[in-house]
Coordinates of C-alpha atoms and ligand atoms in Angstrom, one line a residue:
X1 CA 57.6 100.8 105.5
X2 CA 61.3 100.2 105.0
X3 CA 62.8 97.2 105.9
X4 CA 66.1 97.1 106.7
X5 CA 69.2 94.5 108.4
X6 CA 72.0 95.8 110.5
X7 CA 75.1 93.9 110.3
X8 CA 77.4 94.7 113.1
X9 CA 74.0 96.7 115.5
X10 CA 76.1 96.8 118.9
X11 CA 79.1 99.3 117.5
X12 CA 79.2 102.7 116.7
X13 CA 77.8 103.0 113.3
X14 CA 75.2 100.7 114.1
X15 CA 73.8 101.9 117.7
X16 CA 73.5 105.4 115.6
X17 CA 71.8 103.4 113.1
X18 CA 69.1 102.7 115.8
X19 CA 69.0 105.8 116.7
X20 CA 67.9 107.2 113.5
X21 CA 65.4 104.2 113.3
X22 CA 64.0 105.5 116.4
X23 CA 63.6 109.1 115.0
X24 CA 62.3 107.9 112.4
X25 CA 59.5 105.9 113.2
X26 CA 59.0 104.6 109.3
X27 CA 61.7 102.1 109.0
X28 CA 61.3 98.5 110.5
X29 CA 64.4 96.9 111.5
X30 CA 64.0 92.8 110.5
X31 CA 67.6 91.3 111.7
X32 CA 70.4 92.8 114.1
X33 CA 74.1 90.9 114.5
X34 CA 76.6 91.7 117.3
X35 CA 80.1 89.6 118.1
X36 CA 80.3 89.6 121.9
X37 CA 77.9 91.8 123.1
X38 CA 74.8 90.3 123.5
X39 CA 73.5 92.0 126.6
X40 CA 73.2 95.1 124.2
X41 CA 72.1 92.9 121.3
X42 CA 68.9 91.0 123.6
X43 CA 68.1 95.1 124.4
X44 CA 68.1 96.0 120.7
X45 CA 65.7 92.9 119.9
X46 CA 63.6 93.9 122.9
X47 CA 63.3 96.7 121.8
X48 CA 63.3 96.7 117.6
X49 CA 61.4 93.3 117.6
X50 CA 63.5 91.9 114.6
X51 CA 63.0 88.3 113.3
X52 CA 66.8 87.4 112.9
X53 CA 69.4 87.9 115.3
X54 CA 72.6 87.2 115.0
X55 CA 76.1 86.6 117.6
X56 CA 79.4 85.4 116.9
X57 CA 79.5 82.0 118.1
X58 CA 77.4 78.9 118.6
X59 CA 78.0 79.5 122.9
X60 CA 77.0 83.0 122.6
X61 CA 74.0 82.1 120.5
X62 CA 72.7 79.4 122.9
X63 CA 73.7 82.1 125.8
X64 CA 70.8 84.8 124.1
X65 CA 68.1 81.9 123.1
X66 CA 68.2 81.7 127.3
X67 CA 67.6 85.5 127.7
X68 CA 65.2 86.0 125.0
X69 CA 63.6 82.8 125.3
X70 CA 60.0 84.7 125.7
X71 CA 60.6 86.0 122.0
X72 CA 59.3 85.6 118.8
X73 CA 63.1 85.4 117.1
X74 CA 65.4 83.2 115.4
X75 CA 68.8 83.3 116.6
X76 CA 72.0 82.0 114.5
X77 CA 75.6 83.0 114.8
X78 CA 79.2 83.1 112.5
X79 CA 79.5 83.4 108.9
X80 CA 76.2 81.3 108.5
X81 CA 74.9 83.5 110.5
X82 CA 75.7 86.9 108.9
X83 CA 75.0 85.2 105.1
X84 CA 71.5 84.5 106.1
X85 CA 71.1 88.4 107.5
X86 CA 72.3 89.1 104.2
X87 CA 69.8 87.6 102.6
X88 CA 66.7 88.1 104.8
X89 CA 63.6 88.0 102.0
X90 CA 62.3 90.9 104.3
X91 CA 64.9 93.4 104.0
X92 CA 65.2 95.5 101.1
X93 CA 68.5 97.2 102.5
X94 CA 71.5 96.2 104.3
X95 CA 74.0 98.1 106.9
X96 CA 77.3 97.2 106.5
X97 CA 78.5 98.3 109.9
X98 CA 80.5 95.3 110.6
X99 CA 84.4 96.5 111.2
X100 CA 87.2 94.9 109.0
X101 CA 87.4 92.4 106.6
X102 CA 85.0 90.1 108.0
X103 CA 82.5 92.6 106.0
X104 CA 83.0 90.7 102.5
X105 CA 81.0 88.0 102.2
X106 CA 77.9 89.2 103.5
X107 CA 77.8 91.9 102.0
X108 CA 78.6 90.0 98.4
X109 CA 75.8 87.6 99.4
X110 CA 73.3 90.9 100.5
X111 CA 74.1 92.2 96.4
X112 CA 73.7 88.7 95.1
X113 CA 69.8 89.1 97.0
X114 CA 69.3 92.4 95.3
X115 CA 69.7 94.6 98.4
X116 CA 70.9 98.2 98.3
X117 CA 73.7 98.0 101.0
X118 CA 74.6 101.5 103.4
X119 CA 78.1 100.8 103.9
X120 CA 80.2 101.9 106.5
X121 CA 82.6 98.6 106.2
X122 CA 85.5 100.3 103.9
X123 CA 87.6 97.5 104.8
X124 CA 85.2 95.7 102.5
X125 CA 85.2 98.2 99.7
X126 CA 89.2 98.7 99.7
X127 CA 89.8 94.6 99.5
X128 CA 87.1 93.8 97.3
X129 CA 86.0 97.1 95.5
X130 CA 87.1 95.6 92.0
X131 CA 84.3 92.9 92.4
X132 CA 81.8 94.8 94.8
X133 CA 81.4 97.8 92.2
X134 CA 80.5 95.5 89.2
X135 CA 78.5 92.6 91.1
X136 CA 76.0 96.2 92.4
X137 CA 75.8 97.0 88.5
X138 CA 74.8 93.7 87.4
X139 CA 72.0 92.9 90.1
X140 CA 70.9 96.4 89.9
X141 CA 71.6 97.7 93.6
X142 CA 73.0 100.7 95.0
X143 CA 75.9 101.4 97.1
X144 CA 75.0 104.0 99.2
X145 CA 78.0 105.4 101.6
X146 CA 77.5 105.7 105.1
X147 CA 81.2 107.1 105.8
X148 CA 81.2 111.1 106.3
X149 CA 83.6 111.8 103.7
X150 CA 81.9 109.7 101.0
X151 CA 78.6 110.7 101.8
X152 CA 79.7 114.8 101.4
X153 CA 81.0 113.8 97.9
X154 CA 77.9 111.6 97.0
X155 CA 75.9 114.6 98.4
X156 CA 77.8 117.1 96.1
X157 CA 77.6 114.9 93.2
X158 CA 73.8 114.4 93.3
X159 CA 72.3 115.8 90.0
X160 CA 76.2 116.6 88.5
X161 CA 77.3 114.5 85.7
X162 CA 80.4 112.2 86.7
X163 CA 82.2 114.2 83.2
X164 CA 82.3 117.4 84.7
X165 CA 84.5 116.6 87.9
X166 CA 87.8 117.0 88.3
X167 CA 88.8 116.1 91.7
X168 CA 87.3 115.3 94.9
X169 CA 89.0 117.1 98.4
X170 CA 88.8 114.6 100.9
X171 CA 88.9 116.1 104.0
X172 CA 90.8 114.6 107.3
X173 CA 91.0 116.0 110.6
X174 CA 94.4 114.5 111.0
X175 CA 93.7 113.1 114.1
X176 CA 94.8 113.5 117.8
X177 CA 98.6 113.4 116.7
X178 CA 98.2 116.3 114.0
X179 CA 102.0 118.1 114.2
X180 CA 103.4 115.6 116.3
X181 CA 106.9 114.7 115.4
X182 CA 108.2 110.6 114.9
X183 CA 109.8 111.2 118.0
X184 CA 106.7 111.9 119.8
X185 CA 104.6 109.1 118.1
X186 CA 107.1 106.6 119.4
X187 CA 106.1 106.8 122.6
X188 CA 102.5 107.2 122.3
X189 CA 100.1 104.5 124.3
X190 CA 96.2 103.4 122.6
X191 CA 94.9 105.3 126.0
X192 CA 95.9 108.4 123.9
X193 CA 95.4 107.3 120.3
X194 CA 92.0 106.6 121.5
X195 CA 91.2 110.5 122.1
X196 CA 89.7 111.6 118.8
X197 CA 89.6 115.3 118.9
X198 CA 85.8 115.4 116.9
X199 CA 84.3 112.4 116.4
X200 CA 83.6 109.1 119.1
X201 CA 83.8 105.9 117.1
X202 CA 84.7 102.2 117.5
X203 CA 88.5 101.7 118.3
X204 CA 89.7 100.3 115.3
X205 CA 88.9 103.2 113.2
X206 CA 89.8 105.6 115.9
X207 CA 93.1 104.2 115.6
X208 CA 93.5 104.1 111.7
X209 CA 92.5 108.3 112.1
X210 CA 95.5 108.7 114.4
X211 CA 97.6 106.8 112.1
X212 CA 96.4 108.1 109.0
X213 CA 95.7 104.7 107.8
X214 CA 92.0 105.8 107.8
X215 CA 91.9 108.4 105.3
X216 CA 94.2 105.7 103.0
X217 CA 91.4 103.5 103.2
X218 CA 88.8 106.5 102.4
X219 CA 91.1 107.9 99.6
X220 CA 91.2 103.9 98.1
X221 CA 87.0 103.7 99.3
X222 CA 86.5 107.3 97.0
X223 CA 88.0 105.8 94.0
X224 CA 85.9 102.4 94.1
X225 CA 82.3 104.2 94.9
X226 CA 82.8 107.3 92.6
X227 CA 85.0 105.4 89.5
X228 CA 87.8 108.3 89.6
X229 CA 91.5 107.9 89.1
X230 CA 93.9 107.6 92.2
X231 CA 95.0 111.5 91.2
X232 CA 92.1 112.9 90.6
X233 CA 91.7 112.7 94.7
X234 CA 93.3 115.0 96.7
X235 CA 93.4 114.9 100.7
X236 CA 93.2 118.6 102.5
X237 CA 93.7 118.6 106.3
X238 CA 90.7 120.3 107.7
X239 CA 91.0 120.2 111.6
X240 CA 87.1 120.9 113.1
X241 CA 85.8 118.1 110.4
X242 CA 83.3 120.8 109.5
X243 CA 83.7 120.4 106.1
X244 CA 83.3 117.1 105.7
X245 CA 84.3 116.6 101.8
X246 CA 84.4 118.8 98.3
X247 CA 84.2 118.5 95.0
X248 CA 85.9 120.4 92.5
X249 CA 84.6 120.7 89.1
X250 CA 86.1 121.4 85.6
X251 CA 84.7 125.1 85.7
X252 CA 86.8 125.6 89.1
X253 CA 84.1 125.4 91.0
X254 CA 84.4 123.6 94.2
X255 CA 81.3 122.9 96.6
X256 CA 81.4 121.5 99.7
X257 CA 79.3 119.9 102.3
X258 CA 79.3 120.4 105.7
X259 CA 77.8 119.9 108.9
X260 CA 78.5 119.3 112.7
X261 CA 80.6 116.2 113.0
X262 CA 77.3 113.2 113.7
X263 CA 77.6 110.4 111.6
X264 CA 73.5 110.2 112.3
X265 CA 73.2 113.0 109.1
X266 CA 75.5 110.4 106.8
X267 CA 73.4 107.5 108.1
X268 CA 70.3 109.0 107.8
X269 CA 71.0 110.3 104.0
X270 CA 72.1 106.5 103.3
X271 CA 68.7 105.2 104.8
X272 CA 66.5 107.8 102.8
X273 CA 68.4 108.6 100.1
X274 CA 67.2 110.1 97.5
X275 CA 65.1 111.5 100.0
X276 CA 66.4 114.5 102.7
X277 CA 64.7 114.3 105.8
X278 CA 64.7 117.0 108.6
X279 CA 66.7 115.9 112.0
X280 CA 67.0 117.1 115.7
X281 CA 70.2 117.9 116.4
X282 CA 72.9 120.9 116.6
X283 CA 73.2 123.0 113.2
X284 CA 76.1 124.9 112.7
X285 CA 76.7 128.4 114.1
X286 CA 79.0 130.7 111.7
X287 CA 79.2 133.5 113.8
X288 CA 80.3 131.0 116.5
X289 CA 82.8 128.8 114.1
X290 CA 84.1 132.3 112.8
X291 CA 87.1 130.4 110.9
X292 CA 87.8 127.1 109.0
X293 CA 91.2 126.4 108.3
X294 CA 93.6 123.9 106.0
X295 CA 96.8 122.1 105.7
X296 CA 98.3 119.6 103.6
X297 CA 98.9 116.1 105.3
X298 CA 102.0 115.1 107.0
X299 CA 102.9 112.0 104.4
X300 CA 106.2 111.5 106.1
X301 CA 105.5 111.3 110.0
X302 CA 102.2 109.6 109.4
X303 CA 102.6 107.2 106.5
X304 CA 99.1 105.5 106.3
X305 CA 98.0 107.5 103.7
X306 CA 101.1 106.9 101.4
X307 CA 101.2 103.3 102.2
X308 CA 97.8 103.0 100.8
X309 CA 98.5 105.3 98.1
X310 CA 101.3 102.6 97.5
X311 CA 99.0 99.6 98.0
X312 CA 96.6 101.0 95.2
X313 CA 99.3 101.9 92.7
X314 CA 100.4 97.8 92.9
X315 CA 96.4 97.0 93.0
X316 CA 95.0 93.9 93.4
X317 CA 95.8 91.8 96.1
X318 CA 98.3 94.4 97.6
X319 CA 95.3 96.0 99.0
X320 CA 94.3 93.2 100.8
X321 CA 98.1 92.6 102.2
X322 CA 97.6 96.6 103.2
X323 CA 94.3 96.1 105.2
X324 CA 94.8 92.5 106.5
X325 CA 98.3 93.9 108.2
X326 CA 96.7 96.9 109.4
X327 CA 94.1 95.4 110.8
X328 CA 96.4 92.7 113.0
X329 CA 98.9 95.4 113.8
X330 CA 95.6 97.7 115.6
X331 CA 95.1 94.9 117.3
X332 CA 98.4 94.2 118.3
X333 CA 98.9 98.0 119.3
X334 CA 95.3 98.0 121.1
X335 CA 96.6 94.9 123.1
X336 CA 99.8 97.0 124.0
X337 CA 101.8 94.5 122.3
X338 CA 103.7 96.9 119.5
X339 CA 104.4 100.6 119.7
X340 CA 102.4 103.2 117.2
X341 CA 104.9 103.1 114.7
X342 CA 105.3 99.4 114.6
X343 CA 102.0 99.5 113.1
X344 CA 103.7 101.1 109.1
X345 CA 106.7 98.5 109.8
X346 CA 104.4 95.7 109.7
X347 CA 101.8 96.9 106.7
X348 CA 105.6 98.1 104.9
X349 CA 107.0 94.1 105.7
X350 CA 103.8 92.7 105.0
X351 CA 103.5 94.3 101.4
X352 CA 107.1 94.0 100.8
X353 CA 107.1 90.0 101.6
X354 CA 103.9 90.0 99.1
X355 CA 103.7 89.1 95.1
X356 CA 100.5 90.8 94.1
X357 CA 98.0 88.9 91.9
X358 CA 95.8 91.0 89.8
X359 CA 91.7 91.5 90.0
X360 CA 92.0 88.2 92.9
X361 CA 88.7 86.4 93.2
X362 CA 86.9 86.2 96.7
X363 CA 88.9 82.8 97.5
X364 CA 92.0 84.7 96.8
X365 CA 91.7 87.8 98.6
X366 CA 90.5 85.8 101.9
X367 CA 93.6 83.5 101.1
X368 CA 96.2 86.6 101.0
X369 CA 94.2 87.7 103.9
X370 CA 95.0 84.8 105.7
X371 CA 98.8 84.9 104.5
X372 CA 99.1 88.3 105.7
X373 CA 97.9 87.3 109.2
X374 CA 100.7 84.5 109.2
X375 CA 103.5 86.9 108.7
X376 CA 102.0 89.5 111.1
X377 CA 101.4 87.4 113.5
X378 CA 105.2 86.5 113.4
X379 CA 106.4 90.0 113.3
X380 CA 104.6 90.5 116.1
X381 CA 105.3 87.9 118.4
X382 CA 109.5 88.6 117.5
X383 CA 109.1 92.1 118.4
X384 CA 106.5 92.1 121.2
X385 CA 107.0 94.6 123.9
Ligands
NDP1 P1 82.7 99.1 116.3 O1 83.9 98.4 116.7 O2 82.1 100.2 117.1 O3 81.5 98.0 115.9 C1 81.7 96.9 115.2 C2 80.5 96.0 115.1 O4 80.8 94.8 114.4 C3 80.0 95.6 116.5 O5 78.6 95.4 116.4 C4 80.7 94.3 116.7 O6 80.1 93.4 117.6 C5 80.7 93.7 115.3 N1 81.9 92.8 115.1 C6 83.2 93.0 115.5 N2 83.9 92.0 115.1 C7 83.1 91.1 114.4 C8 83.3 89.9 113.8 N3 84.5 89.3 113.8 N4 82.3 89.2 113.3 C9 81.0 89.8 113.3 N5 80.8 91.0 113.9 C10 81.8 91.7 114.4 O7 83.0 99.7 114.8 P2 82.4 101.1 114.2 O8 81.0 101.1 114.3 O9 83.2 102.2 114.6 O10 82.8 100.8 112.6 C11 82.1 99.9 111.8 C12 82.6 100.1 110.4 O11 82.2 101.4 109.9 C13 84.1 100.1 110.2 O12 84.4 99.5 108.9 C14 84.5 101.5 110.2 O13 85.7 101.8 109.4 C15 83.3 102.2 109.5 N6 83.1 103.6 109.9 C16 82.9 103.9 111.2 C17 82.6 105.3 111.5 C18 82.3 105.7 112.9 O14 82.0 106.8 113.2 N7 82.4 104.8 113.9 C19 82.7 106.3 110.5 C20 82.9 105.8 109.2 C21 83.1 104.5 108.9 P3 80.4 93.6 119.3 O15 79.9 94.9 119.7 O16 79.6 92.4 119.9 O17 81.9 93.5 119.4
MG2 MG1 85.3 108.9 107.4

């Protein structure tokens, strides 16, 4: 039986986790971690029966040893807390469905205890990639990607040699503002950044897809997982997210994967893989679908994606100045305290206040984190609505 840990069980990627658990009827789930939610958490351990749980604080902790005081379960909380999920001797894989930056450690820590990781936490990847890739090599794990984009590509790629591609087409919807002018997008509130036009996921990634930021942290995600070159990854705009990434090859050939947009089919490849298992669930209809269409991305109206292009050229710490002010500014926005396009002013005045150190170590990166927050949280509170 598989034994796996979900970090982050109570959010999007990892509810659908459960979901495939349940399916599947094979895999054992040992630990489960939420922040807030605990009523959801204490329904997950009722029902998964895992030995660890996890909440973000020591009051919300002591609040869920009250609930699930007729359980066999250990229950920690914070940092600790996640670390020693990590590391459960049980487990043989970890989730990473965790959102932001918050991802790092543990899932360093999950590595450092040998287990394959099924990450959906870019924010980890795109900060940290430079020692995540290696520190997988050297204890022998594997990074399996949980994200729809990545998984299409690692999909494609199974049984290709790495030699024989030339360039992976990551695909974007291009969110609910696709053709919207700056004019527009000055105006626009989270109610409506929050209407994704294909896929329903947690709000912080929602927004990153309106802004673009999301497919700059994909496009920077790609290049860590599959070891290619900033321009050998092109992104096409592909509006149904049927298509869900491509590969071309050296011959010209290009092959695709696609699907209807359920992250369960990424989440259940990561789980199994190299193993394809069958799943309930809609298929696509190409009589129906009769048409799939393409664009190029608008770089100048929505300028996450050449922000992070930008962020990746510098390298090193940049990246982190890049996430860590993208992630304050969503929150910011989500709080109604800065306008949509405040959110590129701050990651542009973050970067541009920032001297980049090269390859930074774990201390260094959460340090430039912390920086970042310092001058975001001064931006913000000078131009708050
Ligand atoms: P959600 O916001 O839905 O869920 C986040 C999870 O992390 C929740 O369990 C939440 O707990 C927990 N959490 C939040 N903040 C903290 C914190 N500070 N410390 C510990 N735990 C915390 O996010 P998603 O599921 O949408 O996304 C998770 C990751 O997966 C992100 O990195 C995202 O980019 C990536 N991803 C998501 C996709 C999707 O379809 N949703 C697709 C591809 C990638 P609580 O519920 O208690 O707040
Ligand atoms: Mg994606």
């Amino acid at each position: 039986m598989k034994k796996i840990v979900i970090l982050g069980s109570t959010g999007s990627i990892g509810t659908q986790t459960l979901e495939v658990v349940r399916d599947s009827g094979d895999i054992e789930v040992v630990g489960l971690s939420a922040y807030s939610n605990i009523g959801l958490l204490e329904k997950q351990i009722r029902e998964f029966r895992p030995k660890l749980a996890v909440t973000g604080t020591k009051e919300l902790a002591e609040e869920l040893k009250v609930k699930a005081a007729d359980m066999d379960i250990r229950i920690a909380y914070g940092m600790e807390g996640l670390l020693e999920l990590a590391q459960m001797e049980e487990a043989g894989l970890v989730v990473t469905a965790v959102v932001g930056m918050i991802g790092i450690r543990p899932t360093v820590a999950a590595i450092q205890a040998g287990k394959d990781i099924a990450l959906a936490n870019k924010e980890t990847l795109v900060t940290a990639g430079h020692l995540i890739m290696p520190l997988a090599d050297k204890y022998g794990v594997q990074i399996l990607p949980v994200d729809s984009e990545h998984s299409a590509v690692f999909q494609v790629l199974h049984g290709e040699e790495k030699k024989a591609v030339s360039k992976l087409l990551i695909t974007a919807s291009g969110g609910p503002f696709r053709g919207k002018s700056r004019a527009f997008l000055e105006h626009v509130t989270a109610k409506d950044a929050l209407k994704h036009p294909n896929w329903a996921m947690g709000k912080k990634i929602t927004i990153d897809s309106a802004t673009l930021v999301n497919k700059g942290l994909e496009v920077i995600e790609a290049k860590w997982l599959f070891g290619v070159a900033m321009d050998q990854i092109e992104v096409v705009i592909q509006p149904t997210s049927i298509i869900h990434s491509m590969v071309e090859f050296l011959d010209g050939a290009v092959i695709a994967q696609m699907g209807t947009p359920d992250m369960k089919l990424p989440i259940q490849y990561a789980l199994y893989y190299p193993e394809r298992k069958y799943r309930y669930g809609e298929r696509l209809d190409f009589k129906k679908l009769r048409e799939i269409t393409f664009d190029a991305p608008d770089m100048e109206t929505f300028r996450g994606l050449p922000l992070a292009i930008e962020a990746s050229r510098i390298g090193g710490s940049m990246l982190t100045v890049f996430n860590a002010a993208n992630e304050r500014a969503v929150d910011a926005y989500l709080n109604g305290k800065i306008g949509f396009l405040d959110i590129y002013t701050l990651i542009e005045e973050a970067m541009a206040a920032h001297r980049a150190i090269d390859e930074p170590q774990l201390d260094e990166i959460l340090a430039v984190e912390q920086d970042t927050w310092r001058i975001t949280e001064h931006w913000i509170s000078r131009h708050s609505q």
